[in-house]
Tab-separated table of C-alpha atoms and ligand atoms in Angstrom:
chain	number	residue	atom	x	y	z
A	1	UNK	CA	75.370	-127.742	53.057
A	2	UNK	CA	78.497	-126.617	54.879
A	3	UNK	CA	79.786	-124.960	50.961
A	4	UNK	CA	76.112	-123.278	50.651
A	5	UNK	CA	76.570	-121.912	54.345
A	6	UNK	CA	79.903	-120.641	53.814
A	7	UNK	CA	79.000	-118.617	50.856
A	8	UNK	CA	76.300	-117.044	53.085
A	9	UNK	CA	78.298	-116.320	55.654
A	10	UNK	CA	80.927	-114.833	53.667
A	11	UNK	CA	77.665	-112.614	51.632
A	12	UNK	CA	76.836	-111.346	54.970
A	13	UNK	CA	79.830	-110.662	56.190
A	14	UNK	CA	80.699	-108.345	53.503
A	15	UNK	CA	77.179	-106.661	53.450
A	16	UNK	CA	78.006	-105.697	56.916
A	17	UNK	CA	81.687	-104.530	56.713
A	18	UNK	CA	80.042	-102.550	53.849
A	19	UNK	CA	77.544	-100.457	55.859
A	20	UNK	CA	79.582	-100.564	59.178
A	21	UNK	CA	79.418	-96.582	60.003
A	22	UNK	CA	82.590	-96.921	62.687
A	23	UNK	CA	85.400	-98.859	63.770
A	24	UNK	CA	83.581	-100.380	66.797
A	25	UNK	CA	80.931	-101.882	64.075
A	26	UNK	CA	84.302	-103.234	62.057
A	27	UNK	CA	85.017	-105.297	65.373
A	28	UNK	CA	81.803	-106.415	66.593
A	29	UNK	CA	81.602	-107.694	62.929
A	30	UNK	CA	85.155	-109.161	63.136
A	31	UNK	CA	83.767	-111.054	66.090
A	32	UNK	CA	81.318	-112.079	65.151
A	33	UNK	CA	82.996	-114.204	61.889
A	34	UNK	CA	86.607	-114.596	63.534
A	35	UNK	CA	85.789	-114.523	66.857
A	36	UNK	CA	88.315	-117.592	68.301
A	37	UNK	CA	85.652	-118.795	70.589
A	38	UNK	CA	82.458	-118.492	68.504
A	39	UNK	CA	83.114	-116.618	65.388
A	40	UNK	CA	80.647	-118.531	62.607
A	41	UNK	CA	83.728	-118.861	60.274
A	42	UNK	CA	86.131	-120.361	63.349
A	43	UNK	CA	83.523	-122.643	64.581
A	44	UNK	CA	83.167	-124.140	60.814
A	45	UNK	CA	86.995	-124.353	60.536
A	46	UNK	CA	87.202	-125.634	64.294
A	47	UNK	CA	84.717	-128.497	63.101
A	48	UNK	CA	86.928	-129.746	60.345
A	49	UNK	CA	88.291	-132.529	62.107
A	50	UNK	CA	85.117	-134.075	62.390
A	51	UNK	CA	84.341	-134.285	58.951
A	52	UNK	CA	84.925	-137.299	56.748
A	53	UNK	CA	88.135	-136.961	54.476
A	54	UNK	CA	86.012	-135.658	51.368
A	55	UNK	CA	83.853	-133.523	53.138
A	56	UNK	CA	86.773	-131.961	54.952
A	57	UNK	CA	88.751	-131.696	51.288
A	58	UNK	CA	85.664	-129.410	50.089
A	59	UNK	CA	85.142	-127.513	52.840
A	60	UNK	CA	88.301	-127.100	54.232
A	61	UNK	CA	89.900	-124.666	51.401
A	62	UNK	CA	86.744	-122.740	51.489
A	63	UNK	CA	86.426	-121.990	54.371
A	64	UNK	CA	89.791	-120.977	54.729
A	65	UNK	CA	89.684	-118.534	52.039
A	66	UNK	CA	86.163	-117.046	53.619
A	67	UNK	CA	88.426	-116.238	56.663
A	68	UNK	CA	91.334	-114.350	54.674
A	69	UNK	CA	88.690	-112.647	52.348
A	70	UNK	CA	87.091	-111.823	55.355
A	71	UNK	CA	90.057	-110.616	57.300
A	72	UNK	CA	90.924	-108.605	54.217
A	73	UNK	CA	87.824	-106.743	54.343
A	74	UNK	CA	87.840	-105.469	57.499
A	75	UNK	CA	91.320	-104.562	57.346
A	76	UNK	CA	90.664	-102.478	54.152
A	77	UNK	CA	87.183	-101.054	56.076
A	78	UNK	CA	89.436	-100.319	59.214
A	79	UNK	CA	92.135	-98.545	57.282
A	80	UNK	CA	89.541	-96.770	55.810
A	81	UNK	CA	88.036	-95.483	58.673
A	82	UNK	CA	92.124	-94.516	59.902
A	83	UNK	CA	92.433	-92.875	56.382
A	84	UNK	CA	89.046	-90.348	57.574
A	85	UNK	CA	90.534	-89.904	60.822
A	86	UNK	CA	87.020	-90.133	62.289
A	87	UNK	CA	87.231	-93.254	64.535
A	88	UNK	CA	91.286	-92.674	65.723
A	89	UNK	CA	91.186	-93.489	69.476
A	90	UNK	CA	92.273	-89.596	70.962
A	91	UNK	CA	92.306	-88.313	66.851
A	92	UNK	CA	89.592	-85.679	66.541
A	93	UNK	CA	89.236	-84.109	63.086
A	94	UNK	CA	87.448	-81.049	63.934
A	95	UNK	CA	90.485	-79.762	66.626
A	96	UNK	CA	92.621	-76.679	65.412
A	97	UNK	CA	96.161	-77.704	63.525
A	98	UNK	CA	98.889	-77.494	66.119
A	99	UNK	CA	101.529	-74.490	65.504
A	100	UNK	CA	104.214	-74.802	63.027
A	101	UNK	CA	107.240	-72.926	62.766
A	102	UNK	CA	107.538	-71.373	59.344
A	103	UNK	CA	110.425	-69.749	58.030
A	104	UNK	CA	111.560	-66.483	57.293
A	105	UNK	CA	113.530	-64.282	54.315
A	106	UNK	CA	117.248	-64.420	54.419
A	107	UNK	CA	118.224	-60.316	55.393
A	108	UNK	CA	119.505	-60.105	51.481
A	109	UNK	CA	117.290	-61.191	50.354
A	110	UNK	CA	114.818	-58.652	52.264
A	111	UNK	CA	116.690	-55.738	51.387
A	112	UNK	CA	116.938	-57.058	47.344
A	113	UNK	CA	112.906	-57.085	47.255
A	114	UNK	CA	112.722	-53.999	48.541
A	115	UNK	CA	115.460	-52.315	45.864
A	116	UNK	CA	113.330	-54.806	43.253
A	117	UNK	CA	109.972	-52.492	44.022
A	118	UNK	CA	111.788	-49.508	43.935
A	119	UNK	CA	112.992	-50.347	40.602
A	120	UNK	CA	110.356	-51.293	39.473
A	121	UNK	CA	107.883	-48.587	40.374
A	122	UNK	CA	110.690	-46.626	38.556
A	123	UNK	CA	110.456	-48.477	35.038
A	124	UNK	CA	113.163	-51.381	35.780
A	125	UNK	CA	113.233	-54.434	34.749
A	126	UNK	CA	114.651	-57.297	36.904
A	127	UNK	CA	116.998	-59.617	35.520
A	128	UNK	CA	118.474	-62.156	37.072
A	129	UNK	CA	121.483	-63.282	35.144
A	130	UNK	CA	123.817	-66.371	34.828
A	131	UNK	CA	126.565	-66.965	37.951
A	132	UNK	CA	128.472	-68.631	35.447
A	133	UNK	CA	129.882	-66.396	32.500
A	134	UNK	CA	131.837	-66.492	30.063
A	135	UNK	CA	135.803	-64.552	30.209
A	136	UNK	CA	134.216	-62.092	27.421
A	137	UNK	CA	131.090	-61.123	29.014
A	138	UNK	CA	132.852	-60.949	32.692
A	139	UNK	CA	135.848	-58.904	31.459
A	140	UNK	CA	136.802	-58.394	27.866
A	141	UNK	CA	133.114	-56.791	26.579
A	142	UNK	CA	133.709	-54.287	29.247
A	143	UNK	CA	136.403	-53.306	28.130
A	144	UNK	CA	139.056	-55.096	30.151
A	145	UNK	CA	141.401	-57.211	27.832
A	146	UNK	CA	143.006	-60.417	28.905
A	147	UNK	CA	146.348	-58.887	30.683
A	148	UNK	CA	144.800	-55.525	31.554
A	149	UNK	CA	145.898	-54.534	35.117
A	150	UNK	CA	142.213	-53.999	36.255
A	151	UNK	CA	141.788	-57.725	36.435
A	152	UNK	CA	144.107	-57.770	39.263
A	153	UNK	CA	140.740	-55.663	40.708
A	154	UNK	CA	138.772	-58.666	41.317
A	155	UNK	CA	140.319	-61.631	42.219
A	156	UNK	CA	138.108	-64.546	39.919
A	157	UNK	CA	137.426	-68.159	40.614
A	158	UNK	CA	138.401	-69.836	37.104
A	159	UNK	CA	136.433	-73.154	36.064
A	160	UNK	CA	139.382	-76.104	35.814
A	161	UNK	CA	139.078	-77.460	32.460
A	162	UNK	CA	137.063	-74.738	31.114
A	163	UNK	CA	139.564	-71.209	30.459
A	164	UNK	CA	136.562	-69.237	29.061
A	165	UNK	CA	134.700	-69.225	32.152
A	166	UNK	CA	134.562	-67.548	34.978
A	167	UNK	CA	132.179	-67.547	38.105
A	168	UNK	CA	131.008	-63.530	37.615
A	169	UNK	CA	133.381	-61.038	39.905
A	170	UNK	CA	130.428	-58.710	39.430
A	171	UNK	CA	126.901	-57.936	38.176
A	172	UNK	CA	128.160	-55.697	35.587
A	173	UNK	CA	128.844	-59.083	33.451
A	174	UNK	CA	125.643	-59.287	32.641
A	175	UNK	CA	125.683	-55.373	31.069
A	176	UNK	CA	126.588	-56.763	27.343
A	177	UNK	CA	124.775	-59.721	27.481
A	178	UNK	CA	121.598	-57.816	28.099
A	179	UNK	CA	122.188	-55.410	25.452
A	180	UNK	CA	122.862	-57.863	22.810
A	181	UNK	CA	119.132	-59.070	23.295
A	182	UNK	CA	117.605	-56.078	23.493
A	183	UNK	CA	117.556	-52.468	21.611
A	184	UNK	CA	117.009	-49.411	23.492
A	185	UNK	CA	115.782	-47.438	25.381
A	186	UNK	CA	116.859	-50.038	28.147
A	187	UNK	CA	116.363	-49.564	31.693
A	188	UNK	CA	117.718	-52.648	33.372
A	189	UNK	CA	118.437	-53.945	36.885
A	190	UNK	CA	120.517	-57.054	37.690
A	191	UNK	CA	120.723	-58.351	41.352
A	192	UNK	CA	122.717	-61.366	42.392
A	193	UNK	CA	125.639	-63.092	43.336
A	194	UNK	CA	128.914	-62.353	42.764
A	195	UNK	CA	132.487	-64.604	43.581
A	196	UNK	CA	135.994	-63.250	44.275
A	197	UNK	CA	138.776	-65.384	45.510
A	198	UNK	CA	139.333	-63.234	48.493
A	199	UNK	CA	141.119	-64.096	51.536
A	200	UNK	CA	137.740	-63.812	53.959
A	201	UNK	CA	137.538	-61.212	57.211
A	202	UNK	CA	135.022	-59.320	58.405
A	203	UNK	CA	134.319	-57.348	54.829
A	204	UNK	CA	135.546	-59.366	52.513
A	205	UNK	CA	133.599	-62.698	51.170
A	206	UNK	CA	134.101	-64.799	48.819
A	207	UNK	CA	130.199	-64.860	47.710
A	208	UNK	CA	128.342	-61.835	48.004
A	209	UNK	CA	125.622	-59.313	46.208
A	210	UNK	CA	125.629	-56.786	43.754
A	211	UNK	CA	122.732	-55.085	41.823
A	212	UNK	CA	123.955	-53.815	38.446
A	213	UNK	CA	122.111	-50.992	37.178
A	214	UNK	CA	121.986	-49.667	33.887
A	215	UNK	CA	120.508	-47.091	31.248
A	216	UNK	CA	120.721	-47.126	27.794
A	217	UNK	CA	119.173	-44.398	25.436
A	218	UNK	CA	119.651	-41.412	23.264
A	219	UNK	CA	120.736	-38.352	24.964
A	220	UNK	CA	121.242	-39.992	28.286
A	221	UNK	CA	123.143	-37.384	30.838
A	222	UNK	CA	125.514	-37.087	33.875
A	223	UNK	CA	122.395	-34.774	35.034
A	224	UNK	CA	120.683	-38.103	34.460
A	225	UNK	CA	122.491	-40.294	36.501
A	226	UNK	CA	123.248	-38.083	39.515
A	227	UNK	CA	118.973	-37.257	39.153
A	228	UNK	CA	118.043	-41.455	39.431
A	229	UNK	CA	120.914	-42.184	42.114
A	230	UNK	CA	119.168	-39.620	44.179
A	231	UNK	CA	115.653	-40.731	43.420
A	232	UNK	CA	116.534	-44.032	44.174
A	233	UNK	CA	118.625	-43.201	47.588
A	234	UNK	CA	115.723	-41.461	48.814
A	235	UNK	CA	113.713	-44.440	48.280
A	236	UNK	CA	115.858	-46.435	49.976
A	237	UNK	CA	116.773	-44.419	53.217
A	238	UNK	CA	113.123	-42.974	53.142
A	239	UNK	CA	115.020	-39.300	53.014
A	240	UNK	CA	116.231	-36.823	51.076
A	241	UNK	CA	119.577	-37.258	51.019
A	242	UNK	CA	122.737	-35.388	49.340
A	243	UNK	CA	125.461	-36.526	47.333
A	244	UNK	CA	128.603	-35.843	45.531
A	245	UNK	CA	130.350	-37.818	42.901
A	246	UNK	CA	134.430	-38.050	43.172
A	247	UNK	CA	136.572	-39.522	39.715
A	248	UNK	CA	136.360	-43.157	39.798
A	249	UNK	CA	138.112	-45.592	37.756
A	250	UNK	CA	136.534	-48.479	35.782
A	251	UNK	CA	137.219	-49.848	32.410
A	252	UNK	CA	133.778	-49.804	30.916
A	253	UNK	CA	132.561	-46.341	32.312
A	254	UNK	CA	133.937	-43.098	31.259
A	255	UNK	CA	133.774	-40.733	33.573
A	256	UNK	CA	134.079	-42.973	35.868
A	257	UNK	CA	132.624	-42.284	39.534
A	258	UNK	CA	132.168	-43.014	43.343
A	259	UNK	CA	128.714	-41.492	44.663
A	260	UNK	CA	128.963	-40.175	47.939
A	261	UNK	CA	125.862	-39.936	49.716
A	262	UNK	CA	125.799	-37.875	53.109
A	263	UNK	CA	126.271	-39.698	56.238
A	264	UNK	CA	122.843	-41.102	57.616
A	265	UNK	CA	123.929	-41.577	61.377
A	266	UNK	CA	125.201	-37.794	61.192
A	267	UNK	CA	123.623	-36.426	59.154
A	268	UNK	CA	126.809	-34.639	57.610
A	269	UNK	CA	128.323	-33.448	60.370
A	270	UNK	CA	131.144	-36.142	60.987
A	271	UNK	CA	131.296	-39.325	62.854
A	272	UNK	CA	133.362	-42.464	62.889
A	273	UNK	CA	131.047	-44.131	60.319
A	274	UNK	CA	132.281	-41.411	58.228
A	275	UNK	CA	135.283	-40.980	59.307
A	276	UNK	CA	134.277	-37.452	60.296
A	277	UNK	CA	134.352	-36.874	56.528
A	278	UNK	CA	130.683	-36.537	56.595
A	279	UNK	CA	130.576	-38.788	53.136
A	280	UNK	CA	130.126	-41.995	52.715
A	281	UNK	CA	131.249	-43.967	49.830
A	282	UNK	CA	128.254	-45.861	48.675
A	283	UNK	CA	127.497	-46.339	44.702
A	284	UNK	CA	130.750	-46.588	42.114
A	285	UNK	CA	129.040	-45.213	38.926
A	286	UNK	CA	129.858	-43.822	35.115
A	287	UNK	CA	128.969	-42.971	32.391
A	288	UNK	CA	128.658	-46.189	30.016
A	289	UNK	CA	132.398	-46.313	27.943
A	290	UNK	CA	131.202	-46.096	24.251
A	291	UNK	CA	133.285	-49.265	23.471
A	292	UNK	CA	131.249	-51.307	25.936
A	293	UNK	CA	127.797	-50.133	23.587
A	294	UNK	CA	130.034	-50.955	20.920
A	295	UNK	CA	130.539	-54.663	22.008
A	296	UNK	CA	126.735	-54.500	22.244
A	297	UNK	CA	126.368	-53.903	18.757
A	298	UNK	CA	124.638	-50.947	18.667
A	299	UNK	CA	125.159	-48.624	16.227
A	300	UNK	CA	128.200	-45.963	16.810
A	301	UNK	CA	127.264	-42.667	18.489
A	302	UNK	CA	123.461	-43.523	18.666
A	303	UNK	CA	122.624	-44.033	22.379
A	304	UNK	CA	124.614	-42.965	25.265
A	305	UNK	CA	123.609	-44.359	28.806
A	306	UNK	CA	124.863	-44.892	32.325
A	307	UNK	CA	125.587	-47.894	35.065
A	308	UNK	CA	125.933	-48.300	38.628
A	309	UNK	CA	126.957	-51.125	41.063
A	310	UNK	CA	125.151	-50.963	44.138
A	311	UNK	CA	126.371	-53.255	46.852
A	312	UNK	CA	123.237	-55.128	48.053
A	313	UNK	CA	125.385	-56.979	50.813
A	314	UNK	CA	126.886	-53.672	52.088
A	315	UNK	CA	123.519	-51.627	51.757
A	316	UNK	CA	121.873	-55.028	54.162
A	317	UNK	CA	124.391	-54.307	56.776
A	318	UNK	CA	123.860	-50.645	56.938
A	319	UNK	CA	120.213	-51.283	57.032
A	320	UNK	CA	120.637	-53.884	59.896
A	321	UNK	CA	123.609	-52.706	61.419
A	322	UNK	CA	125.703	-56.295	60.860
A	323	UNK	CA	129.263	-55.665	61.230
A	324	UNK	CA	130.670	-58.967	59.804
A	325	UNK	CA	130.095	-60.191	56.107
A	326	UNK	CA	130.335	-63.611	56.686
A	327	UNK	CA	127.523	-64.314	58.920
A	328	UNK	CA	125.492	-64.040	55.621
A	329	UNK	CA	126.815	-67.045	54.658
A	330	UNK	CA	127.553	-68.999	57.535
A	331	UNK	CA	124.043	-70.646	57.818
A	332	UNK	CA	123.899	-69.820	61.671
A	333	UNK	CA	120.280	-69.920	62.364
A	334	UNK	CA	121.291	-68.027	65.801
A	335	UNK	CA	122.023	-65.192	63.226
A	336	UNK	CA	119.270	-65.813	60.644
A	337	UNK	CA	116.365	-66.144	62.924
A	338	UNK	CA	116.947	-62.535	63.872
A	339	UNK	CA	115.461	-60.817	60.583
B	401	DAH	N1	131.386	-53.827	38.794
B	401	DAH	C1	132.107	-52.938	39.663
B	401	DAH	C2	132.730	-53.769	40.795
B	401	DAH	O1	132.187	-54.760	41.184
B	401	DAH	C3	131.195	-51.891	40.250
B	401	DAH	C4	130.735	-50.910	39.242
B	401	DAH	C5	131.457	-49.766	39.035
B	401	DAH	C6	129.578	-51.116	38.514
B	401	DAH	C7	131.056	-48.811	38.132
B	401	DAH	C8	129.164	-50.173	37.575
B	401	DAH	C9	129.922	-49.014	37.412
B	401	DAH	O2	128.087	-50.317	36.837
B	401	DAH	O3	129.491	-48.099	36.500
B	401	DAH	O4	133.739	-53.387	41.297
């Protein structure tokens, strides 16, 4: 009788965890099978030492497992009920989210987006590079052999254990490497890091970004490049502005310059930005040096083409007026939260 009833009970029970629409149902229900005073299930268990010894060996197990099946339902059903975040006591579904703080572009990385649409709408493409690269593609493609004095230029963090590579001193090491894998015409840019063993102050760093640009092409100019560095300053500084080029030196361009462009705070006239010069030395520049296209492979006398460096961490603290390099790096969210 007892077995027959328990099975009932236990029938019932899960009928009505099973339709239960809230978590105040769940507990009346609870109750109403566990309750300690008069909870069907507790009162059978409760009457267990009445029974005789077999009748108690029967009924005894059962009913014990009725209450943990039991228990187990309406633990699942409440969890449930958690889960839809209906029946929470002070948890209302239907409120507005509460404010998050989200977070913001790093000021490099701001300005490098903004150079990457200008390139872009210009014909560019946007390559990202390696950080690591090898000695050749760093130094000896562009013309700068292992003991030549313009390594003393740029100051390079070697890899211990591994001589042939170097952690790139400048964009321009990814120059040959791009033209090995493609043919012209080529009209390239490469932004990115770049690592120099440099005793740190307020411009110097050892981490810090370039963007290498480059053209490769038959019957590629000076007229060229002095026509795209001004295209693409006037993009930049949303002006027209003037420039000049001066004799640079650089292994892998020949002529070799440094683009002026006319000071933007003066307009020309002479400040101390400019050093009253009126210039100001932005964009080191050439003509690509014919053995550099010739470490590329391509065919002798067939394209000619220029390159430029443009310093994307100099150009971000002209545009924001930051007069310390290594706040970039320093992770100071005092600083960051700024931009
Ligand atoms: N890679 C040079 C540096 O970091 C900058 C540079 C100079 C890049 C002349 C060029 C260039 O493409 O033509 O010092």
């Amino acid at each position: 009788m007892d077995k027959e009833k328990i099975r009932g009970l236990l029938k019932e029970a899960e009928a009505k965890i099973g339709i239960a629409k809230g978590l105040n149902e769940v507990e009346k229900i609870k109750k109403e099978y566990l309750g300690r005073k008069d909870g069907q299930i507790s009162l059978i268990l409760r009457g267990l030492k009445d029974m005789k010894p077999e009748q108690k060996k029967e009924v005894g197990p059962m009913a014990n497992s009725a209450k943990i099946e039991i228990e187990k339902m309406i633990k699942d059903k409440e969890e449930w009920f958690l889960l839809q975040g209906q029946e929470v006591a002070g948890f209302d579904i239907t409120l507005p989210g509460s404010k998050t703080t989200t977070g913001h572009m790093h000021p490099i990385e701001i300005v490098r987006q903004e150079l990457e649409v200008i390139f872009n709408s210009m014909g560019f493409d946007v390559i990202e590079g390696d950080n690591l690269v090898s000695d050749y593609y760093n130094f000896e493609s562009l013309n700068i052999p292992p003991d030549h004095p313009a390594r003393d230029m740029q100051d390079t963090f070697f890899i211990k254990g591994h001589k042939e590579l170097v952690m790139r001193t400048h964009t321009s090491a990814m120059q040959v490497k791009i033209m090995e894998e493609r043919e012209p015409p080529l009209r390239v840019v490469v932004p990115g890091r770049c690592f120099r063993n440099e005793a740190t102050d307020a411009s110097h760093e050892h981490t810090f970004h370039q963007l290498e640009g480059f053209i490769v092409d038959k019957n590629i100019s000076i007229s060229n490049l002095i026509y795209t560095q001004k295209m693409i300053l006037k993009e930049i500084f949303k002006k027209d502005v003037k420039v000049r080029l001066r004799p640079g030196y650089f292994p892998f361009v020949e002529p070799g310059f440094e683009l002026d462009c006319s000071c933007l705070i003066c307009d020309g006239k002479g400040c101390p930005v400019c050093k009253g010069s009126g210039w100001v030395e932005l964009i080191p520049c050439g003509m690509i040096h014919p053995k550099v296209l010739e470490s590329a492979g391509y065919p002798k006398g067939k394209y000619t083409g220029f390159a430029f460096g443009l310093g994307l961490t100099r150009l971000a603290m002209m545009k924001f007026g930051i007069d310390d390099i290594r706040l970039f790096m320093d992770g100071d969210l005092r600083f960051l939260k700024q931009f």
